[in-house]
Amino acid sequence: MSATIDWHARAAALQPDGRAFIGGQRVASASGETFDKHSPIDGRRLGAVARGQAADIDAAVRSARQAFDSGTWAAQPPAARKRVLQRFAEAVLAAREELALLETLDMGKPIRDALAVDVPSTARCLTWYAEAVDKIYDEIAPTGPRALALVTREPVGVVGAIVPWNYPMIMAAWKLGPALAAGNSVVLKPSEKSPYTALRLAEIALQAGLPPGVFNVVPGFGPEAGEALALHMDVDALGFTGSTRTGRRMLDYAGRSNLKRVYNELGGKSAFIVMPDVGSLERAAATAASSLFYNQGESCNAPSRVLVHESLADAFVAQVADLARRQAPGDPLDKATTLGALVDATQLRTALGYIEAGHEAGARCVVGGRQVRVESGGYYVEPTVFDGVNNGMRIAAEEIFGPVMSVLRFSTEAEAIAIANASPYGLQASVWTDNLSRAHRMARALRAGTVHVNQYDEDDITVPFGGFKQSGNGRDKSLHAFDKVTELKTTWLRIDPA
Ligand code: NAD
């Protein structure tokens, strides 16, 4: 069906609703203020979005608290919450085309990826937590005959979620799935650069049977709506995904307010290491290129530092350069396009600035490096590969968040590990080798939340996602995500002797 859709006609007819969603209803911001949202694909104005501020956040938190205290959701049996969340996930899939189009128009990713990845991953995440929640048992501690100690999980209460624009729906779902399944109420603040799908998700959830007030969405800017949510005295836990710079602020906000639990999922500069005993250099090169250029390079786990053994580096660079040349940015609404637009003019300037920094530092730009499709009115950068990079250069040290690959050469395993670990980030890493002991040895030595061996992109909701070091402290996905949205309670009962 979607193969024959005229996405341009649909986009022209779309009139997205940018009002906030509080207490089960669409509402204007308390001040009446809005901001204009433009599409990065061609600069078109998509509409006016409510400019949420402290009063709107306060209304949303009050609504979330009332819903939580009323027990309409939190006191439901897990199997009942499961059924609602399953209906929510099914409704997301039923709205697949609308949600994919909104995502593409909002942040510039190719429509094919929004359809094939973002919508189904969102639904899968919701379904997985729905299915999990009536299969988790609590604990009885081994205290001996004189006591019965129950260790139970309770929902933490009101969960604040602040998410970025690179995978707007998936990042929202990673917060929503465990939080809602566990019985919490949620106030979600989407990025000002991608507010629309979060707002639609809230409407869809209500229609699927989620009680009003359980899931609220307040769009707005970080220093306004985001700060108000993170400082709010009645938010119990805060799940943040975004830059390390903003993550630092989250800890500060918590310290200045109610010490809410803060879980940060932050940036990365992941190392992709190709050892001399790699089984297939072609597959390594193809995986590095597809993983880095996917989503225009705007992925927290993009393998943006590619470390290649010196004996293979020339051949590897030739292969990734060839793949980059064949992946020109195109119209995101064209189903053949695999590389879309960067999210906005700021991100475009950042990417071009790093490319300039790479030239100035003396790295060799093998392919790409230019802005293209300027006439479209959108923000497009060619897939770019720098060779001859060293770890001290800014393009190797800092997160670019654009389609820019840095290739670094090394000569020994110890050197590769040292370079990979010489970063303030520790989100992911990848090792390419056919030597089993080396694979395990290096996986243990690499300081990263996920280490891939002979692959990069395969991933699943069943495993935790998060980073070491300044890539964050929380873990999204898997059953471990319940730790962030639940409190452990001990109930100790004395048993008297007969
Ligand atoms: P960002 O930090 O600029 O913004 C993220 C969110 O925080 C947005 O909703 C924004 O409005 C809000 N915000 C910004 N300033 C704020 C402030 N002063 N107070 C409160 N809220 C504020 O990040 P971004 O540019 O939207 O996203 C890109 C970053 O996200 C990258 O660093 C990327 O690596 C990271 N990311 C991490 C993961 C992960 O799971 N580790 C996943 C996706 C993206």
mmCIF file of C-alpha atoms in Angstrom, residues 5-301:
data_model
loop_
_atom_site.group_PDB
_atom_site.id
_atom_site.type_symbol
_atom_site.label_atom_id
_atom_site.label_comp_id
_atom_site.label_asym_id
_atom_site.label_seq_id
_atom_site.Cartn_x
_atom_site.Cartn_y
_atom_site.Cartn_z
ATOM 1 C CA ILE A 5 1.376 6.579 -1.734
ATOM 2 C CA ASP A 6 1.940 10.102 -3.021
ATOM 3 C CA TRP A 7 3.733 11.398 0.070
ATOM 4 C CA HIS A 8 3.995 14.913 -1.318
ATOM 5 C CA ALA A 9 0.215 15.132 -1.717
ATOM 6 C CA ARG A 10 -0.279 13.789 1.802
ATOM 7 C CA ALA A 11 2.271 16.217 3.194
ATOM 8 C CA ALA A 12 0.555 19.141 1.470
ATOM 9 C CA ALA A 13 -2.789 18.141 2.990
ATOM 10 C CA LEU A 14 -1.425 17.656 6.501
ATOM 11 C CA GLN A 15 -2.386 20.140 9.192
ATOM 12 C CA PRO A 16 -0.676 18.895 12.339
ATOM 13 C CA ASP A 17 -2.114 19.937 15.684
ATOM 14 C CA GLY A 18 0.609 21.523 17.825
ATOM 15 C CA ARG A 19 -1.427 22.069 20.978
ATOM 16 C CA ALA A 20 -0.320 20.455 24.207
ATOM 17 C CA PHE A 21 -2.032 17.334 25.558
ATOM 18 C CA ILE A 22 -2.917 17.626 29.233
ATOM 19 C CA GLY A 23 -5.491 15.702 31.254
ATOM 20 C CA GLY A 24 -6.728 13.846 28.181
ATOM 21 C CA GLN A 25 -7.357 16.967 26.109
ATOM 22 C CA ARG A 26 -5.715 19.177 23.535
ATOM 23 C CA VAL A 27 -5.040 22.592 25.075
ATOM 24 C CA ALA A 28 -3.341 25.818 24.054
ATOM 25 C CA SER A 29 -0.440 26.972 26.223
ATOM 26 C CA ALA A 30 -1.512 28.936 29.313
ATOM 27 C CA SER A 31 0.110 32.076 27.903
ATOM 28 C CA GLY A 32 -1.426 31.486 24.465
ATOM 29 C CA GLU A 33 2.079 31.640 22.992
ATOM 30 C CA THR A 34 3.149 29.400 20.130
ATOM 31 C CA PHE A 35 6.256 28.901 18.023
ATOM 32 C CA ASP A 36 6.405 28.115 14.326
ATOM 33 C CA LYS A 37 7.681 24.702 13.324
ATOM 34 C CA HIS A 38 9.363 24.402 9.926
ATOM 35 C CA SER A 39 10.363 21.230 8.122
ATOM 36 C CA PRO A 40 14.079 20.633 7.541
ATOM 37 C CA ILE A 41 13.305 18.877 4.260
ATOM 38 C CA ASP A 42 12.423 22.087 2.419
ATOM 39 C CA GLY A 43 11.828 24.817 4.982
ATOM 40 C CA ARG A 44 8.030 24.645 4.712
ATOM 41 C CA ARG A 45 6.051 25.835 7.727
ATOM 42 C CA LEU A 46 4.307 22.882 9.349
ATOM 43 C CA GLY A 47 2.268 24.862 11.859
ATOM 44 C CA ALA A 48 2.162 26.602 15.212
ATOM 45 C CA VAL A 49 3.176 24.632 18.295
ATOM 46 C CA ALA A 50 2.174 25.465 21.868
ATOM 47 C CA ARG A 51 5.083 27.116 23.654
ATOM 48 C CA GLY A 52 4.844 25.289 26.962
ATOM 49 C CA GLN A 53 6.259 27.001 30.026
ATOM 50 C CA ALA A 54 6.185 26.553 33.795
ATOM 51 C CA ALA A 55 2.396 26.996 34.085
ATOM 52 C CA ASP A 56 1.756 24.321 31.448
ATOM 53 C CA ILE A 57 4.215 21.923 33.032
ATOM 54 C CA ASP A 58 2.579 22.540 36.378
ATOM 55 C CA ALA A 59 -0.873 21.777 34.942
ATOM 56 C CA ALA A 60 0.466 18.588 33.336
ATOM 57 C CA VAL A 61 2.196 17.419 36.530
ATOM 58 C CA ARG A 62 -0.939 18.118 38.580
ATOM 59 C CA SER A 63 -3.002 16.134 36.109
ATOM 60 C CA ALA A 64 -0.482 13.290 36.198
ATOM 61 C CA ARG A 65 -0.444 13.295 40.003
ATOM 62 C CA GLN A 66 -4.246 13.269 40.221
ATOM 63 C CA ALA A 67 -4.439 10.377 37.801
ATOM 64 C CA PHE A 68 -1.796 8.499 39.754
ATOM 65 C CA ASP A 69 -3.412 9.094 43.138
ATOM 66 C CA SER A 70 -6.864 8.172 41.843
ATOM 67 C CA GLY A 71 -5.616 4.684 40.993
ATOM 68 C CA THR A 72 -7.401 4.616 37.619
ATOM 69 C CA TRP A 73 -4.188 3.308 36.137
ATOM 70 C CA ALA A 74 -1.707 2.554 38.906
ATOM 71 C CA ALA A 75 -4.152 0.334 40.827
ATOM 72 C CA GLN A 76 -5.253 -1.661 37.767
ATOM 73 C CA PRO A 77 -4.142 -5.299 37.755
ATOM 74 C CA PRO A 78 -1.041 -5.710 35.545
ATOM 75 C CA ALA A 79 -3.048 -7.787 33.063
ATOM 76 C CA ALA A 80 -5.471 -4.878 32.608
ATOM 77 C CA ARG A 81 -2.638 -2.414 31.958
ATOM 78 C CA LYS A 82 -1.218 -4.951 29.532
ATOM 79 C CA ARG A 83 -4.393 -5.005 27.463
ATOM 80 C CA VAL A 84 -4.537 -1.203 27.185
ATOM 81 C CA LEU A 85 -0.890 -0.935 26.194
ATOM 82 C CA GLN A 86 -1.325 -3.680 23.616
ATOM 83 C CA ARG A 87 -4.239 -1.741 22.111
ATOM 84 C CA PHE A 88 -2.056 1.386 22.170
ATOM 85 C CA ALA A 89 0.663 -0.448 20.229
ATOM 86 C CA GLU A 90 -1.852 -1.810 17.719
ATOM 87 C CA ALA A 91 -3.250 1.689 17.193
ATOM 88 C CA VAL A 92 0.269 3.012 16.585
ATOM 89 C CA LEU A 93 0.697 0.444 13.821
ATOM 90 C CA ALA A 94 -2.716 1.314 12.400
ATOM 91 C CA ALA A 95 -1.629 4.982 12.222
ATOM 92 C CA ARG A 96 1.683 3.949 10.664
ATOM 93 C CA GLU A 97 1.512 6.166 7.575
ATOM 94 C CA GLU A 98 0.402 9.291 9.390
ATOM 95 C CA LEU A 99 3.028 8.903 12.129
ATOM 96 C CA ALA A 100 5.809 8.157 9.638
ATOM 97 C CA LEU A 101 4.916 11.215 7.577
ATOM 98 C CA LEU A 102 4.880 13.451 10.657
ATOM 99 C CA GLU A 103 8.273 12.128 11.724
ATOM 100 C CA THR A 104 9.814 12.695 8.310
ATOM 101 C CA LEU A 105 8.424 16.198 7.939
ATOM 102 C CA ASP A 106 9.403 17.121 11.481
ATOM 103 C CA MET A 107 13.034 15.996 11.556
ATOM 104 C CA GLY A 108 14.047 15.060 8.025
ATOM 105 C CA LYS A 109 14.608 11.299 8.074
ATOM 106 C CA PRO A 110 13.723 9.281 4.940
ATOM 107 C CA ILE A 111 10.088 8.171 4.865
ATOM 108 C CA ARG A 112 11.211 4.590 4.161
ATOM 109 C CA ASP A 113 13.032 4.472 7.516
ATOM 110 C CA ALA A 114 10.212 6.159 9.412
ATOM 111 C CA LEU A 115 7.855 3.479 8.024
ATOM 112 C CA ALA A 116 10.151 0.482 8.310
ATOM 113 C CA VAL A 117 11.926 1.285 11.568
ATOM 114 C CA ASP A 118 10.544 4.112 13.696
ATOM 115 C CA VAL A 119 6.863 3.180 13.746
ATOM 116 C CA PRO A 120 7.305 -0.599 14.163
ATOM 117 C CA SER A 121 10.030 -0.143 16.819
ATOM 118 C CA THR A 122 7.753 2.171 18.761
ATOM 119 C CA ALA A 123 4.923 -0.360 18.664
ATOM 120 C CA ARG A 124 7.242 -3.255 19.497
ATOM 121 C CA CYS A 125 8.594 -1.432 22.529
ATOM 122 C CA LEU A 126 5.091 -0.744 23.876
ATOM 123 C CA THR A 127 3.988 -4.326 23.223
ATOM 124 C CA TRP A 128 7.082 -5.789 24.866
ATOM 125 C CA TYR A 129 6.593 -3.891 28.125
ATOM 126 C CA ALA A 130 2.868 -4.632 28.023
ATOM 127 C CA GLU A 131 3.593 -8.340 27.744
ATOM 128 C CA ALA A 132 6.300 -8.225 30.398
ATOM 129 C CA VAL A 133 4.363 -6.542 33.143
ATOM 130 C CA ASP A 134 2.145 -9.452 34.191
ATOM 131 C CA LYS A 135 5.081 -11.861 34.235
ATOM 132 C CA ILE A 136 7.309 -10.173 36.756
ATOM 133 C CA TYR A 137 7.266 -11.511 40.292
ATOM 134 C CA ASP A 138 8.376 -9.782 43.445
ATOM 135 C CA GLU A 139 10.702 -11.307 46.036
ATOM 136 C CA ILE A 140 10.625 -12.898 49.448
ATOM 137 C CA ALA A 141 13.926 -12.435 51.229
ATOM 138 C CA PRO A 142 15.673 -15.420 52.894
ATOM 139 C CA THR A 143 15.320 -13.949 56.389
ATOM 140 C CA GLY A 144 14.693 -17.175 58.354
ATOM 141 C CA PRO A 145 11.747 -18.482 60.344
ATOM 142 C CA ARG A 146 10.964 -15.405 62.464
ATOM 143 C CA ALA A 147 10.115 -13.020 59.662
ATOM 144 C CA LEU A 148 8.545 -12.675 56.293
ATOM 145 C CA ALA A 149 10.227 -9.923 54.303
ATOM 146 C CA LEU A 150 8.526 -8.985 51.061
ATOM 147 C CA VAL A 151 10.524 -6.982 48.537
ATOM 148 C CA THR A 152 8.021 -5.454 46.167
ATOM 149 C CA ARG A 153 8.156 -2.956 43.346
ATOM 150 C CA GLU A 154 5.874 0.049 43.294
ATOM 151 C CA PRO A 155 5.512 2.649 40.573
ATOM 152 C CA VAL A 156 7.564 5.698 41.465
ATOM 153 C CA GLY A 157 4.615 8.033 40.753
ATOM 154 C CA VAL A 158 4.977 10.885 38.253
ATOM 155 C CA VAL A 159 7.697 10.319 35.682
ATOM 156 C CA GLY A 160 9.048 13.239 33.658
ATOM 157 C CA ALA A 161 10.559 12.415 30.276
ATOM 158 C CA ILE A 162 12.636 14.802 28.165
ATOM 159 C CA VAL A 163 13.647 13.462 24.775
ATOM 160 C CA PRO A 164 15.623 14.537 21.689
ATOM 161 C CA TRP A 165 14.680 14.871 18.040
ATOM 162 C CA ASN A 166 16.761 12.197 16.328
ATOM 163 C CA TYR A 167 14.345 9.300 16.950
ATOM 164 C CA PRO A 168 11.419 11.219 18.459
ATOM 165 C CA MET A 169 8.924 8.369 18.678
ATOM 166 C CA ILE A 170 11.345 5.600 19.599
ATOM 167 C CA MET A 171 12.959 7.680 22.356
ATOM 168 C CA ALA A 172 9.499 8.522 23.705
ATOM 169 C CA ALA A 173 8.489 4.840 23.598
ATOM 170 C CA TRP A 174 11.621 3.763 25.496
ATOM 171 C CA LYS A 175 10.498 6.050 28.340
ATOM 172 C CA LEU A 176 6.767 5.359 28.039
ATOM 173 C CA GLY A 177 6.845 1.563 27.783
ATOM 174 C CA PRO A 178 8.301 0.729 31.209
ATOM 175 C CA ALA A 179 6.849 3.806 32.949
ATOM 176 C CA LEU A 180 3.255 3.153 31.886
ATOM 177 C CA ALA A 181 3.463 -0.620 32.227
ATOM 178 C CA ALA A 182 4.628 -0.198 35.831
ATOM 179 C CA GLY A 183 1.617 2.030 36.586
ATOM 180 C CA ASN A 184 3.174 5.494 36.581
ATOM 181 C CA SER A 185 1.801 8.700 35.103
ATOM 182 C CA VAL A 186 4.018 10.496 32.601
ATOM 183 C CA VAL A 187 4.683 14.072 31.497
ATOM 184 C CA LEU A 188 6.652 14.026 28.256
ATOM 185 C CA LYS A 189 8.530 17.033 26.885
ATOM 186 C CA PRO A 190 9.476 16.334 23.261
ATOM 187 C CA SER A 191 12.187 18.303 21.510
ATOM 188 C CA GLU A 192 11.051 21.650 20.117
ATOM 189 C CA LYS A 193 12.524 20.356 16.840
ATOM 190 C CA SER A 194 10.183 17.330 16.642
ATOM 191 C CA PRO A 195 7.012 17.768 18.708
ATOM 192 C CA TYR A 196 4.321 16.270 16.496
ATOM 193 C CA THR A 197 4.505 12.502 16.851
ATOM 194 C CA ALA A 198 4.655 12.672 20.672
ATOM 195 C CA LEU A 199 1.454 14.697 20.671
ATOM 196 C CA ARG A 200 -0.261 12.191 18.388
ATOM 197 C CA LEU A 201 0.936 9.290 20.532
ATOM 198 C CA ALA A 202 -0.852 10.820 23.517
ATOM 199 C CA GLU A 203 -4.127 11.068 21.575
ATOM 200 C CA ILE A 204 -3.763 7.522 20.303
ATOM 201 C CA ALA A 205 -3.087 6.231 23.825
ATOM 202 C CA LEU A 206 -6.224 7.904 25.162
ATOM 203 C CA GLN A 207 -8.316 6.344 22.390
ATOM 204 C CA ALA A 208 -6.787 2.965 23.233
ATOM 205 C CA GLY A 209 -8.088 3.251 26.792
ATOM 206 C CA LEU A 210 -5.317 4.931 28.775
ATOM 207 C CA PRO A 211 -7.146 7.026 31.404
ATOM 208 C CA PRO A 212 -6.959 10.842 31.026
ATOM 209 C CA GLY A 213 -4.013 12.419 32.836
ATOM 210 C CA VAL A 214 -1.839 9.298 32.745
ATOM 211 C CA PHE A 215 0.115 10.471 29.699
ATOM 212 C CA ASN A 216 0.568 14.210 29.114
ATOM 213 C CA VAL A 217 2.691 15.963 26.515
ATOM 214 C CA VAL A 218 3.922 19.539 26.816
ATOM 215 C CA PRO A 219 5.873 20.814 23.821
ATOM 216 C CA GLY A 220 8.238 23.744 24.224
ATOM 217 C CA PHE A 221 11.842 24.816 24.500
ATOM 218 C CA GLY A 222 14.462 23.208 26.737
ATOM 219 C CA PRO A 223 15.216 26.197 28.971
ATOM 220 C CA GLU A 224 11.468 26.798 29.424
ATOM 221 C CA ALA A 225 9.314 23.650 29.449
ATOM 222 C CA GLY A 226 12.284 21.307 29.922
ATOM 223 C CA GLU A 227 13.726 23.220 32.840
ATOM 224 C CA ALA A 228 10.305 23.586 34.495
ATOM 225 C CA LEU A 229 9.723 19.829 34.289
ATOM 226 C CA ALA A 230 13.184 18.962 35.620
ATOM 227 C CA LEU A 231 12.822 21.443 38.487
ATOM 228 C CA HIS A 232 9.260 20.476 39.384
ATOM 229 C CA MET A 233 8.878 19.470 43.023
ATOM 230 C CA ASP A 234 6.231 16.849 42.283
ATOM 231 C CA VAL A 235 8.059 14.861 39.607
ATOM 232 C CA ASP A 236 9.463 11.698 41.174
ATOM 233 C CA ALA A 237 11.802 10.477 38.449
ATOM 234 C CA LEU A 238 13.195 12.045 35.309
ATOM 235 C CA GLY A 239 14.242 10.093 32.254
ATOM 236 C CA PHE A 240 16.401 12.279 30.050
ATOM 237 C CA THR A 241 17.799 11.493 26.616
ATOM 238 C CA GLY A 242 19.894 14.153 24.928
ATOM 239 C CA SER A 243 23.314 15.734 24.914
ATOM 240 C CA THR A 244 25.851 15.327 27.689
ATOM 241 C CA ARG A 245 25.800 19.120 28.084
ATOM 242 C CA THR A 246 22.074 19.131 28.913
ATOM 243 C CA GLY A 247 22.406 15.942 30.987
ATOM 244 C CA ARG A 248 24.689 17.828 33.385
ATOM 245 C CA ARG A 249 21.906 20.353 33.888
ATOM 246 C CA MET A 250 19.460 17.577 34.760
ATOM 247 C CA LEU A 251 21.592 16.579 37.731
ATOM 248 C CA ASP A 252 21.769 20.209 38.796
ATOM 249 C CA TYR A 253 17.981 20.673 38.475
ATOM 250 C CA ALA A 254 17.408 17.617 40.648
ATOM 251 C CA GLY A 255 19.837 18.910 43.253
ATOM 252 C CA ARG A 256 18.130 22.294 43.291
ATOM 253 C CA SER A 257 14.636 20.822 43.612
ATOM 254 C CA ASN A 258 13.409 17.573 45.160
ATOM 255 C CA LEU A 259 16.332 15.219 44.421
ATOM 256 C CA LYS A 260 14.169 13.430 41.892
ATOM 257 C CA ARG A 261 15.830 10.336 40.494
ATOM 258 C CA VAL A 262 17.601 11.313 37.252
ATOM 259 C CA TYR A 263 18.492 8.840 34.530
ATOM 260 C CA ASN A 264 20.609 10.251 31.737
ATOM 261 C CA GLU A 265 21.019 8.702 28.292
ATOM 262 C CA LEU A 266 23.592 10.927 26.622
ATOM 263 C CA GLY A 267 25.966 11.338 23.715
ATOM 264 C CA GLY A 268 28.561 9.049 22.235
ATOM 265 C CA LYS A 269 31.648 8.752 20.075
ATOM 266 C CA SER A 270 31.593 5.037 19.501
ATOM 267 C CA ALA A 271 34.640 3.153 18.247
ATOM 268 C CA PHE A 272 34.350 0.617 15.433
ATOM 269 C CA ILE A 273 37.537 -1.464 15.436
ATOM 270 C CA VAL A 274 38.651 -3.518 12.441
ATOM 271 C CA MET A 275 41.374 -5.986 13.426
ATOM 272 C CA PRO A 276 43.825 -7.554 10.944
ATOM 273 C CA ASP A 277 42.093 -10.945 11.335
ATOM 274 C CA VAL A 278 38.665 -9.612 10.323
ATOM 275 C CA GLY A 279 36.683 -12.271 8.458
ATOM 276 C CA SER A 280 35.228 -10.008 5.781
ATOM 277 C CA LEU A 281 36.576 -6.527 5.214
ATOM 278 C CA GLU A 282 33.723 -5.883 2.775
ATOM 279 C CA ARG A 283 31.119 -6.610 5.420
ATOM 280 C CA ALA A 284 32.945 -4.492 7.982
ATOM 281 C CA ALA A 285 33.129 -1.557 5.561
ATOM 282 C CA ALA A 286 29.482 -1.913 4.524
ATOM 283 C CA THR A 287 28.359 -2.063 8.164
ATOM 284 C CA ALA A 288 30.477 0.922 9.211
ATOM 285 C CA ALA A 289 29.089 3.010 6.350
ATOM 286 C CA SER A 290 25.450 2.005 6.776
ATOM 287 C CA SER A 291 25.526 2.438 10.574
ATOM 288 C CA LEU A 292 27.250 5.803 10.463
ATOM 289 C CA PHE A 293 25.247 7.337 7.621
ATOM 290 C CA TYR A 294 21.912 5.948 8.827
ATOM 291 C CA ASN A 295 19.619 8.732 10.077
ATOM 292 C CA GLN A 296 22.044 11.271 8.508
ATOM 293 C CA GLY A 297 24.609 10.388 11.165
ATOM 294 C CA GLU A 298 22.251 11.737 13.823
ATOM 295 C CA SER A 299 22.447 8.665 16.061
ATOM 296 C CA CYS A 300 23.848 8.647 19.574
ATOM 297 C CA ASN A 301 25.487 5.292 18.873
#
